[in-house]
Tab-separated table of N, CA and C in Angstrom:
chain	number	residue	atom	x	y	z
A	78	MET	N	75.128	101.444	82.246
A	78	MET	CA	74.672	100.063	82.281
A	78	MET	C	73.177	99.950	82.154
A	79	THR	N	72.624	99.151	81.522
A	79	THR	CA	71.315	99.091	81.375
A	79	THR	C	70.734	97.658	82.106
A	80	LEU	N	69.649	97.812	82.698
A	80	LEU	CA	68.936	96.648	83.391
A	80	LEU	C	68.065	95.905	82.497
A	81	ASP	N	67.923	96.436	81.435
A	81	ASP	CA	67.036	95.710	80.265
A	81	ASP	C	67.765	95.156	79.135
A	82	TYR	N	67.896	93.781	79.235
A	82	TYR	CA	68.678	93.189	78.240
A	82	TYR	C	68.193	91.790	78.018
A	83	LEU	N	68.520	91.131	77.010
A	83	LEU	CA	68.136	89.736	76.759
A	83	LEU	C	68.982	88.786	77.563
A	84	VAL	N	68.540	87.696	77.975
A	84	VAL	CA	69.323	86.662	78.687
A	84	VAL	C	69.057	85.360	77.979
A	85	PRO	N	70.037	84.777	77.305
A	85	PRO	CA	69.878	83.508	76.687
A	85	PRO	C	69.404	82.299	77.621
A	86	LEU	N	68.465	81.473	77.346
A	86	LEU	CA	67.939	80.541	78.131
A	86	LEU	C	67.738	79.236	77.272
A	87	LEU	N	68.170	78.239	77.875
A	87	LEU	CA	67.925	76.963	77.145
A	87	LEU	C	66.904	76.012	78.135
A	88	VAL	N	65.784	75.798	77.521
A	88	VAL	CA	64.882	74.934	78.556
A	88	VAL	C	64.953	73.575	77.924
A	89	LYS	N	65.276	72.602	78.836
A	89	LYS	CA	65.278	71.238	78.735
A	89	LYS	C	64.019	70.570	79.153
A	90	GLY	N	63.350	69.545	78.433
A	90	GLY	CA	62.240	68.897	78.776
A	90	GLY	C	62.558	67.705	79.709
A	91	ALA	N	61.423	67.003	80.156
A	91	ALA	CA	61.379	65.935	81.129
A	91	ALA	C	62.284	64.784	80.542
A	92	ASP	N	62.481	64.786	79.401
A	92	ASP	CA	63.343	63.676	78.541
A	92	ASP	C	64.782	63.850	79.065
A	93	HIS	N	65.295	64.899	79.681
A	93	HIS	CA	66.691	65.106	80.000
A	93	HIS	C	66.952	64.740	81.575
A	94	ASN	N	68.054	64.225	81.807
A	94	ASN	CA	68.353	63.700	83.173
A	94	ASN	C	68.803	64.994	83.942
A	95	ALA	N	67.951	65.349	85.007
A	95	ALA	CA	68.207	66.584	85.809
A	95	ALA	C	69.748	66.490	86.557
A	96	THR	N	70.009	65.265	87.005
A	96	THR	CA	71.382	64.988	87.637
A	96	THR	C	72.462	65.258	86.677
A	97	GLU	N	72.266	64.846	85.349
A	97	GLU	CA	73.297	65.233	84.381
A	97	GLU	C	73.416	66.560	84.006
A	98	LEU	N	72.315	67.186	83.885
A	98	LEU	CA	72.325	68.741	83.719
A	98	LEU	C	72.898	69.624	84.859
A	99	SER	N	72.641	69.237	86.000
A	99	SER	CA	73.293	69.850	87.124
A	99	SER	C	74.707	69.635	87.209
A	100	LEU	N	75.132	68.304	87.024
A	100	LEU	CA	76.557	68.107	86.976
A	100	LEU	C	77.211	68.881	85.916
A	101	SER	N	76.708	68.841	84.591
A	101	SER	CA	77.227	69.643	83.674
A	101	SER	C	77.498	71.121	84.030
A	102	GLU	N	76.403	71.647	84.547
A	102	GLU	CA	76.700	73.157	85.019
A	102	GLU	C	77.617	73.472	85.909
A	103	ASN	N	77.819	72.381	86.975
A	103	ASN	CA	78.775	72.826	87.884
A	103	ASN	C	80.216	72.196	87.449
A	104	ILE	N	80.368	71.362	86.530
A	104	ILE	CA	81.681	71.076	86.162
A	104	ILE	C	82.293	71.981	85.107
A	105	VAL	N	81.247	72.301	83.983
A	105	VAL	CA	81.845	73.090	82.902
A	105	VAL	C	81.987	74.569	83.049
A	106	ARG	N	81.239	75.063	83.927
A	106	ARG	CA	81.222	76.463	84.234
A	106	ARG	C	82.465	76.880	84.736
A	107	GLU	N	82.778	78.251	84.457
A	107	GLU	CA	83.956	78.882	84.928
A	107	GLU	C	83.762	79.778	86.108
A	108	ASN	N	84.497	79.657	87.127
A	108	ASN	CA	84.222	80.397	88.379
A	108	ASN	C	84.473	81.895	88.126
A	109	MET	N	83.701	82.682	88.885
A	109	MET	CA	83.870	84.104	88.738
A	109	MET	C	85.264	84.453	89.392
A	110	HIS	N	85.897	85.464	88.735
A	110	HIS	CA	87.253	86.030	89.198
A	110	HIS	C	86.781	86.674	90.576
A	111	VAL	N	87.709	86.589	91.426
A	111	VAL	CA	87.567	87.207	92.734
A	111	VAL	C	87.381	88.701	92.533
A	112	GLY	N	88.138	89.288	91.667
A	112	GLY	CA	87.924	90.718	91.394
A	112	GLY	C	86.514	91.180	91.048
A	113	ASP	N	85.784	90.206	90.169
A	113	ASP	CA	84.442	90.533	89.901
A	113	ASP	C	83.501	90.229	91.022
A	114	GLU	N	83.833	89.242	91.925
A	114	GLU	CA	82.932	88.913	93.158
A	114	GLU	C	83.172	90.161	93.964
A	115	VAL	N	84.261	90.624	94.150
A	115	VAL	CA	84.662	91.728	94.966
A	115	VAL	C	83.687	92.861	94.622
A	116	GLU	N	83.722	93.295	93.350
A	116	GLU	CA	83.054	94.437	92.888
A	116	GLU	C	81.413	94.165	93.057
A	117	ALA	N	80.964	92.913	92.794
A	117	ALA	CA	79.689	92.627	92.921
A	117	ALA	C	79.115	92.795	94.182
A	118	PHE	N	79.915	92.223	95.255
A	118	PHE	CA	79.511	92.327	96.509
A	118	PHE	C	79.496	93.837	97.044
A	119	ARG	N	80.629	94.513	96.679
A	119	ARG	CA	80.629	95.900	97.027
A	119	ARG	C	79.344	96.752	96.453
A	120	LYS	N	79.010	96.440	95.303
A	120	LYS	CA	77.752	97.181	94.766
A	120	LYS	C	76.646	96.800	95.584
A	121	LEU	N	76.400	95.523	95.979
A	121	LEU	CA	75.194	95.160	96.799
A	121	LEU	C	75.094	95.769	98.065
A	122	ILE	N	76.362	96.001	98.610
A	122	ILE	CA	76.270	96.781	100.011
A	122	ILE	C	76.319	98.303	99.962
A	123	ASP	N	77.057	98.790	98.940
A	123	ASP	CA	77.173	100.253	98.857
A	123	ASP	C	75.997	100.799	98.144
A	124	ASP	N	75.552	100.154	97.056
A	124	ASP	CA	74.636	100.845	96.079
A	124	ASP	C	73.305	100.371	96.344
A	125	ASP	N	73.049	99.064	96.858
A	125	ASP	CA	71.668	98.512	97.018
A	125	ASP	C	71.288	98.439	98.467
A	126	GLY	N	72.238	98.926	99.441
A	126	GLY	CA	71.975	99.087	100.777
A	126	GLY	C	71.862	97.761	101.655
A	127	MET	N	72.440	96.587	101.075
A	127	MET	CA	72.363	95.411	101.690
A	127	MET	C	73.410	95.288	102.770
A	128	THR	N	73.247	94.506	103.817
A	128	THR	CA	74.319	94.348	104.869
A	128	THR	C	75.134	93.223	104.407
A	129	PRO	N	76.485	92.984	105.060
A	129	PRO	CA	77.188	91.868	104.708
A	129	PRO	C	76.469	90.493	105.086
A	130	GLU	N	75.787	90.626	106.222
A	130	GLU	CA	74.935	89.469	106.685
A	130	GLU	C	73.854	89.103	105.662
A	131	GLN	N	73.123	89.938	105.023
A	131	GLN	CA	72.074	89.723	103.911
A	131	GLN	C	72.818	89.160	102.708
A	132	VAL	N	73.922	89.837	102.389
A	132	VAL	CA	74.660	89.183	101.140
A	132	VAL	C	75.191	87.846	101.351
A	133	GLY	N	75.746	87.603	102.575
A	133	GLY	CA	76.282	86.268	102.867
A	133	GLY	C	74.992	85.188	102.949
A	134	ASP	N	74.120	85.580	103.575
A	134	ASP	CA	72.900	84.724	103.658
A	134	ASP	C	72.305	84.330	102.312
A	135	ARG	N	72.239	85.406	101.499
A	135	ARG	CA	71.703	85.090	100.062
A	135	ARG	C	72.716	84.284	99.202
A	136	PHE	N	73.906	84.403	99.320
A	136	PHE	CA	74.831	83.665	98.425
A	136	PHE	C	75.625	82.565	99.078
A	137	GLY	N	75.294	82.078	100.354
A	137	GLY	CA	75.826	80.991	101.067
A	137	GLY	C	77.267	81.154	101.420
A	138	LYS	N	77.562	82.330	101.710
A	138	LYS	CA	78.863	82.697	102.098
A	138	LYS	C	78.893	83.210	103.561
A	139	SER	N	79.904	83.000	104.347
A	139	SER	CA	80.017	83.594	105.669
A	139	SER	C	79.976	85.057	105.781
A	140	HIS	N	79.554	85.622	106.664
A	140	HIS	CA	79.639	87.173	106.889
A	140	HIS	C	80.978	87.616	106.741
A	141	MET	N	81.862	86.973	107.459
A	141	MET	CA	83.547	87.408	107.379
A	141	MET	C	83.930	87.117	105.992
A	142	THR	N	83.481	86.339	105.115
A	142	THR	CA	84.046	86.224	103.857
A	142	THR	C	83.545	87.503	103.090
A	143	ILE	N	82.246	87.829	103.254
A	143	ILE	CA	81.677	89.171	102.527
A	143	ILE	C	82.371	90.278	103.042
A	144	ARG	N	82.745	90.433	104.378
A	144	ARG	CA	83.492	91.674	104.678
A	144	ARG	C	84.745	91.624	104.125
A	145	ARG	N	85.464	90.440	103.984
A	145	ARG	CA	86.797	90.488	103.501
A	145	ARG	C	86.614	90.952	102.032
A	146	ARG	N	85.782	90.254	101.356
A	146	ARG	CA	85.683	90.576	99.790
A	146	ARG	C	85.389	92.294	99.803
A	147	VAL	N	84.553	92.791	100.486
A	147	VAL	CA	84.198	94.092	100.431
A	147	VAL	C	85.488	95.047	100.740
A	148	LYS	N	86.296	94.476	101.766
A	148	LYS	CA	87.584	95.206	102.124
A	148	LYS	C	88.503	95.212	100.889
A	149	LEU	N	88.455	94.139	100.069
A	149	LEU	CA	89.462	94.097	98.866
A	149	LEU	C	89.071	94.958	98.019
A	150	ALA	N	87.696	95.547	97.917
A	150	ALA	CA	87.234	96.653	96.967
A	150	ALA	C	87.933	97.853	97.258
A	151	LYS	N	88.515	97.998	98.464
A	151	LYS	CA	89.085	99.322	98.793
A	151	LYS	C	90.655	99.339	98.334
A	152	VAL	N	91.001	98.328	97.704
A	152	VAL	CA	92.446	98.219	97.123
A	152	VAL	C	92.451	99.179	95.820
A	153	SER	N	93.666	99.848	95.809
A	153	SER	CA	93.905	100.720	94.591
A	153	SER	C	93.357	100.122	93.225
A	154	PRO	N	92.514	100.845	92.442
A	154	PRO	CA	92.141	100.346	91.125
A	154	PRO	C	93.257	99.868	90.348
A	155	ARG	N	94.605	100.460	90.398
A	155	ARG	CA	95.635	100.013	89.592
A	155	ARG	C	95.965	98.582	89.872
A	156	ILE	N	96.233	98.535	91.336
A	156	ILE	CA	96.543	97.251	91.821
A	156	ILE	C	95.443	96.011	91.534
A	157	MET	N	94.164	96.573	91.605
A	157	MET	CA	93.116	95.622	91.343
A	157	MET	C	93.283	95.082	89.834
A	158	GLU	N	93.513	95.967	89.069
A	158	GLU	CA	93.738	95.565	87.594
A	158	GLU	C	94.907	94.581	87.334
A	159	THR	N	95.977	94.804	88.116
A	159	THR	CA	97.053	93.849	88.101
A	159	THR	C	96.732	92.662	88.671
A	160	PHE	N	95.936	92.599	89.500
A	160	PHE	CA	95.391	91.241	90.250
A	160	PHE	C	94.522	90.618	89.231
A	161	ARG	N	93.615	91.310	88.411
A	161	ARG	CA	92.800	90.618	87.468
A	161	ARG	C	93.606	89.971	86.317
A	162	ALA	N	94.824	90.735	86.040
A	162	ALA	CA	95.617	90.250	84.963
A	162	ALA	C	96.534	89.082	85.356
A	163	GLY	N	96.496	88.772	86.752
A	163	GLY	CA	97.348	87.808	87.203
A	163	GLY	C	98.908	88.191	87.778
A	164	GLY	N	98.839	89.445	87.780
A	164	GLY	CA	100.178	89.997	88.364
A	164	GLY	C	100.353	90.169	89.814
A	165	VAL	N	99.252	89.887	90.458
A	165	VAL	CA	99.093	89.908	91.936
A	165	VAL	C	98.338	88.727	92.455
A	166	THR	N	98.770	88.097	93.581
A	166	THR	CA	98.028	87.086	94.160
A	166	THR	C	96.874	87.496	95.155
A	167	LEU	N	95.977	86.672	95.503
A	167	LEU	CA	94.946	87.015	96.392
A	167	LEU	C	95.553	87.424	97.861
A	168	GLN	N	96.542	86.736	98.284
A	168	GLN	CA	97.141	86.932	99.339
A	168	GLN	C	98.026	88.057	99.413
A	169	GLN	N	98.508	88.660	98.361
A	169	GLN	CA	99.011	89.944	98.193
A	169	GLN	C	97.925	91.074	98.301
A	170	MET	N	96.825	90.719	97.643
A	170	MET	CA	95.676	91.624	97.642
A	170	MET	C	95.257	91.945	99.181
A	171	GLU	N	95.163	90.928	99.906
A	171	GLU	CA	94.917	90.843	101.305
A	171	GLU	C	95.661	91.785	102.080
A	172	ALA	N	96.953	91.515	101.850
A	172	ALA	CA	97.968	92.502	102.394
A	172	ALA	C	97.714	93.853	102.132
A	173	PHE	N	97.545	94.262	100.833
A	173	PHE	CA	97.323	95.639	100.379
A	173	PHE	C	96.068	96.207	101.142
A	174	ALA	N	95.173	95.404	101.455
A	174	ALA	CA	93.935	95.937	102.120
A	174	ALA	C	94.048	96.267	103.550
A	175	LEU	N	95.368	96.102	104.114
A	175	LEU	CA	95.607	96.639	105.349
A	175	LEU	C	95.366	98.144	105.552
A	176	SER	N	95.611	98.798	104.363
A	176	SER	CA	95.367	100.365	104.284
A	176	SER	C	94.309	100.511	103.441
A	177	ASP	N	93.451	101.639	103.647
A	177	ASP	CA	92.592	102.028	102.496
A	177	ASP	C	93.072	103.234	101.783
A	178	ASP	N	94.398	103.608	102.062
A	178	ASP	CA	95.067	104.602	101.320
A	178	ASP	C	95.518	104.177	100.122
A	179	HIS	N	94.969	104.577	98.899
A	179	HIS	CA	95.458	104.067	97.691
A	179	HIS	C	96.925	104.452	97.435
A	180	ALA	N	97.204	105.807	97.854
A	180	ALA	CA	98.628	106.312	97.578
A	180	ALA	C	99.717	105.420	98.333
A	181	ALA	N	99.324	105.051	99.566
A	181	ALA	CA	100.122	104.043	100.420
A	181	ALA	C	100.345	102.735	99.877
A	182	GLN	N	99.204	102.272	99.441
A	182	GLN	CA	99.238	100.925	98.701
A	182	GLN	C	99.918	100.975	97.449
A	183	GLU	N	99.901	102.038	96.695
A	183	GLU	CA	100.808	102.211	95.347
A	183	GLU	C	102.102	102.286	95.770
A	184	ALA	N	102.433	103.084	96.706
A	184	ALA	CA	103.845	103.321	97.145
A	184	ALA	C	104.452	101.892	97.537
A	185	ALA	N	103.799	101.192	98.278
A	185	ALA	CA	104.259	99.842	98.690
A	185	ALA	C	104.448	98.911	97.477
A	186	PHE	N	103.462	99.054	96.695
A	186	PHE	CA	103.572	98.226	95.323
A	186	PHE	C	104.798	98.601	94.483
A	187	ASP	N	105.084	99.942	94.266
A	187	ASP	CA	106.147	100.353	93.486
A	187	ASP	C	107.463	100.172	94.215
A	188	GLY	N	107.416	100.362	95.587
A	188	GLY	CA	108.814	100.360	96.278
A	188	GLY	C	109.183	99.008	96.671
A	189	LEU	N	108.448	97.998	96.586
A	189	LEU	CA	108.922	96.586	96.765
A	189	LEU	C	109.348	95.927	95.286
A	190	ALA	N	110.464	95.262	95.269
A	190	ALA	CA	110.907	94.619	94.236
A	190	ALA	C	109.817	93.445	93.914
A	191	THR	N	109.612	93.196	92.612
A	191	THR	CA	108.677	92.134	92.399
A	191	THR	C	108.748	90.844	93.050
A	192	TYR	N	110.162	90.573	93.128
A	192	TYR	CA	110.436	89.287	94.038
A	192	TYR	C	110.247	89.257	95.411
A	193	ASN	N	110.082	90.559	95.944
A	193	ASN	CA	109.920	90.808	97.265
A	193	ASN	C	108.426	91.183	97.734
A	194	ARG	N	107.632	91.098	96.836
A	194	ARG	CA	106.286	91.549	97.125
A	194	ARG	C	105.487	90.378	97.866
A	195	THR	N	106.031	89.955	98.880
A	195	THR	CA	105.295	88.855	99.644
A	195	THR	C	104.193	89.659	100.470
A	196	PRO	N	103.233	88.840	100.930
A	196	PRO	CA	102.322	89.449	101.805
A	196	PRO	C	102.920	90.015	103.030
A	197	GLU	N	103.935	89.326	103.667
A	197	GLU	CA	104.525	89.840	104.872
A	197	GLU	C	105.312	91.226	104.531
A	198	ALA	N	105.891	91.158	103.458
A	198	ALA	CA	106.609	92.476	103.068
A	198	ALA	C	105.694	93.618	102.837
A	199	ILE	N	104.681	93.495	102.251
A	199	ILE	CA	103.740	94.333	101.944
A	199	ILE	C	103.155	94.857	103.166
A	200	ARG	N	102.605	93.992	104.273
A	200	ARG	CA	102.208	94.343	105.431
A	200	ARG	C	103.193	95.322	106.266
A	201	ALA	N	104.364	94.879	106.057
A	201	ALA	CA	105.393	95.524	106.913
A	201	ALA	C	105.538	97.020	106.286
A	202	GLN	N	105.448	96.956	104.965
A	202	GLN	CA	105.606	98.385	104.414
A	202	GLN	C	104.577	99.296	104.719
A	203	LEU	N	103.314	98.699	104.725
A	203	LEU	CA	102.201	99.542	105.063
A	203	LEU	C	102.047	99.760	106.479
A	204	SER	N	102.734	99.054	107.399
A	204	SER	CA	102.604	99.400	108.809
A	204	SER	C	103.800	99.833	109.430
A	205	LYS	N	104.837	100.223	108.640
A	205	LYS	CA	106.065	100.591	109.196
A	205	LYS	C	106.103	101.843	110.122
A	206	GLU	N	105.092	102.673	110.098
A	206	GLU	CA	104.967	103.800	111.109
A	206	GLU	C	103.957	103.480	112.397
A	207	LYS	N	103.717	102.135	112.403
A	207	LYS	CA	102.831	101.825	113.575
A	207	LYS	C	103.420	100.725	114.267
A	208	ILE	N	102.775	100.555	115.549
A	208	ILE	CA	103.416	99.539	116.411
A	208	ILE	C	102.374	98.379	116.608
A	209	ALA	N	102.717	97.231	116.494
A	209	ALA	CA	101.838	95.951	116.728
A	209	ALA	C	101.286	95.873	118.084
A	210	ALA	N	100.277	95.405	118.258
A	210	ALA	CA	99.660	95.291	119.529
A	210	ALA	C	100.306	94.314	120.463
A	211	SER	N	101.143	93.574	119.789
A	211	SER	CA	101.954	92.535	120.577
A	211	SER	C	103.308	93.234	121.151
A	212	HIS	N	103.602	94.308	120.682
A	212	HIS	CA	104.739	95.163	121.330
A	212	HIS	C	104.532	95.489	122.602
A	213	ARG	N	105.696	95.413	123.324
A	213	ARG	CA	105.487	95.677	124.907
A	213	ARG	C	104.926	96.946	125.246
A	214	LEU	N	105.288	98.117	124.444
A	214	LEU	CA	104.642	99.369	124.610
A	214	LEU	C	103.187	99.451	124.499
A	215	ALA	N	102.681	98.711	123.442
A	215	ALA	CA	101.315	98.545	123.079
A	215	ALA	C	100.638	97.872	124.329
A	216	GLN	N	101.269	96.813	124.811
A	216	GLN	CA	100.674	96.045	125.766
A	216	GLN	C	100.666	96.796	127.134
A	217	PHE	N	101.649	97.651	127.419
A	217	PHE	CA	101.634	98.436	128.540
A	217	PHE	C	100.487	99.459	128.559
A	218	VAL	N	100.396	100.128	127.576
A	218	VAL	CA	99.263	101.177	127.394
A	218	VAL	C	97.962	100.491	127.359
A	219	GLY	N	97.791	99.617	126.603
A	219	GLY	CA	96.351	98.848	126.333
A	219	GLY	C	95.800	99.495	125.356
A	220	VAL	N	94.794	98.610	124.477
A	220	VAL	CA	94.053	99.131	123.452
A	220	VAL	C	93.057	100.113	123.801
A	221	GLU	N	92.319	99.773	124.932
A	221	GLU	CA	91.336	100.610	125.413
A	221	GLU	C	91.616	102.008	125.867
A	222	ALA	N	92.703	101.915	126.591
A	222	ALA	CA	93.310	103.376	126.965
A	222	ALA	C	93.847	104.135	125.819
A	223	TYR	N	94.387	103.361	124.789
A	223	TYR	CA	94.928	104.189	123.686
A	223	TYR	C	93.834	104.797	122.920
A	224	GLN	N	92.772	103.952	122.779
A	224	GLN	CA	91.589	104.420	121.879
A	224	GLN	C	90.909	105.704	122.528
A	225	GLN	N	90.803	105.572	124.118
A	225	GLN	CA	90.080	106.589	124.808
A	225	GLN	C	90.895	107.855	124.723
A	226	ALA	N	92.171	107.666	124.440
A	226	ALA	CA	93.119	108.986	124.348
A	226	ALA	C	93.079	109.547	123.054
A	227	GLY	N	92.283	108.794	122.177
A	227	GLY	CA	92.368	109.411	120.802
A	227	GLY	C	93.107	108.650	119.696
A	228	GLY	N	93.784	107.481	120.133
A	228	GLY	CA	94.785	106.775	119.288
A	228	GLY	C	94.078	106.078	118.328
A	229	ALA	N	94.543	105.880	117.123
A	229	ALA	CA	94.011	105.120	116.008
A	229	ALA	C	94.444	103.814	116.016
A	230	ILE	N	93.479	102.753	115.808
A	230	ILE	CA	93.882	101.261	115.879
A	230	ILE	C	93.514	100.796	114.517
A	231	THR	N	94.393	99.934	113.905
A	231	THR	CA	94.242	99.343	112.530
A	231	THR	C	94.008	97.995	112.782
A	232	ARG	N	93.055	97.249	112.203
A	232	ARG	CA	92.887	95.802	112.546
A	232	ARG	C	93.155	95.126	111.059
A	233	ASP	N	93.679	93.976	111.077
A	233	ASP	CA	93.883	93.295	109.793
A	233	ASP	C	92.735	92.351	109.708
A	234	LEU	N	91.971	92.671	108.911
A	234	LEU	CA	90.635	91.781	108.630
A	234	LEU	C	91.106	90.381	108.102
A	235	PHE	N	92.224	90.227	107.557
A	235	PHE	CA	92.568	89.007	106.951
A	235	PHE	C	93.606	88.193	107.890
A	236	SER	N	93.779	88.644	109.117
A	236	SER	CA	94.727	88.071	109.996
A	236	SER	C	93.982	86.978	110.683
A	237	GLN	N	94.568	85.799	110.927
A	237	GLN	CA	93.933	84.681	111.624
A	237	GLN	C	93.757	84.919	113.120
A	238	ASP	N	94.434	85.836	113.622
A	238	ASP	CA	94.505	86.261	114.809
A	238	ASP	C	93.538	87.460	115.346
A	239	ASP	N	92.531	87.016	116.032
A	239	ASP	CA	91.255	87.969	116.427
A	239	ASP	C	91.927	89.167	117.171
A	240	GLU	N	93.043	88.925	117.864
A	240	GLU	CA	93.585	90.000	118.642
A	240	GLU	C	94.620	90.923	117.982
A	241	ASP	N	94.722	90.612	116.710
A	241	ASP	CA	95.767	91.310	115.841
A	241	ASP	C	95.273	92.811	115.593
A	242	ALA	N	96.047	93.725	116.123
A	242	ALA	CA	95.782	95.210	116.020
A	242	ALA	C	97.128	95.915	115.842
A	243	ILE	N	97.050	97.061	115.148
A	243	ILE	CA	98.227	97.838	115.013
A	243	ILE	C	97.898	99.240	115.547
A	244	PHE	N	98.731	99.860	116.441
A	244	PHE	CA	98.659	101.177	116.923
A	244	PHE	C	99.410	102.029	116.134
A	245	SER	N	98.563	103.089	115.690
A	245	SER	CA	99.110	104.232	114.733
A	245	SER	C	100.093	105.033	115.585
A	246	THR	N	101.310	105.376	115.157
A	246	THR	CA	102.203	106.215	115.991
A	246	THR	C	102.170	107.555	115.437
A	247	THR	N	101.267	107.595	114.406
A	247	THR	CA	101.115	109.222	113.936
A	247	THR	C	100.001	109.986	114.677
A	248	SER	N	99.220	109.189	115.503
A	248	SER	CA	98.070	109.901	116.103
A	248	SER	C	98.580	110.918	117.247
A	249	ARG	N	97.865	112.101	117.238
A	249	ARG	CA	98.206	113.091	118.232
A	249	ARG	C	97.443	112.785	119.496
A	250	LEU	N	98.046	112.354	120.564
A	250	LEU	CA	97.280	112.146	121.793
A	250	LEU	C	97.379	113.299	122.814
A	251	SER	N	96.284	113.642	123.550
A	251	SER	CA	96.549	114.660	124.686
A	251	SER	C	96.780	114.216	125.871
């Protein structure tokens, strides 16, 4: 990719109505696809060293929105391409982002029938070897004690519940 290229520019004089031009720009333009936004935010953070807070402040987005978009960049490239083509919804992408493991994401994608690729089914598939923090065993042990003993906790960045966590049952605790 080259950073040296021509950008078309149309300059309008004082005889043009600024309100009309602004309205035209905002009505006629096509919104960026979420997949493109995800990749652009990822590049700003990973390649340019910006923080989610800096990106959010610069583009008028909440810091959580930026974190969530960057998390979507960790979804398998194959599933991302299906998303760009319209074969996967944003809600399904958010469910796939529960895991950073591309093989697990693709196994869930391939293992669920098309009609059953609901966000809930995807999350269930990706967390089938884990215990929800709301489970009574997890409540008994507690998040802090589990982590102090070396247990892994997965948090769903797209969950509406701030207390949502999943205990990994595959961790070796001493």
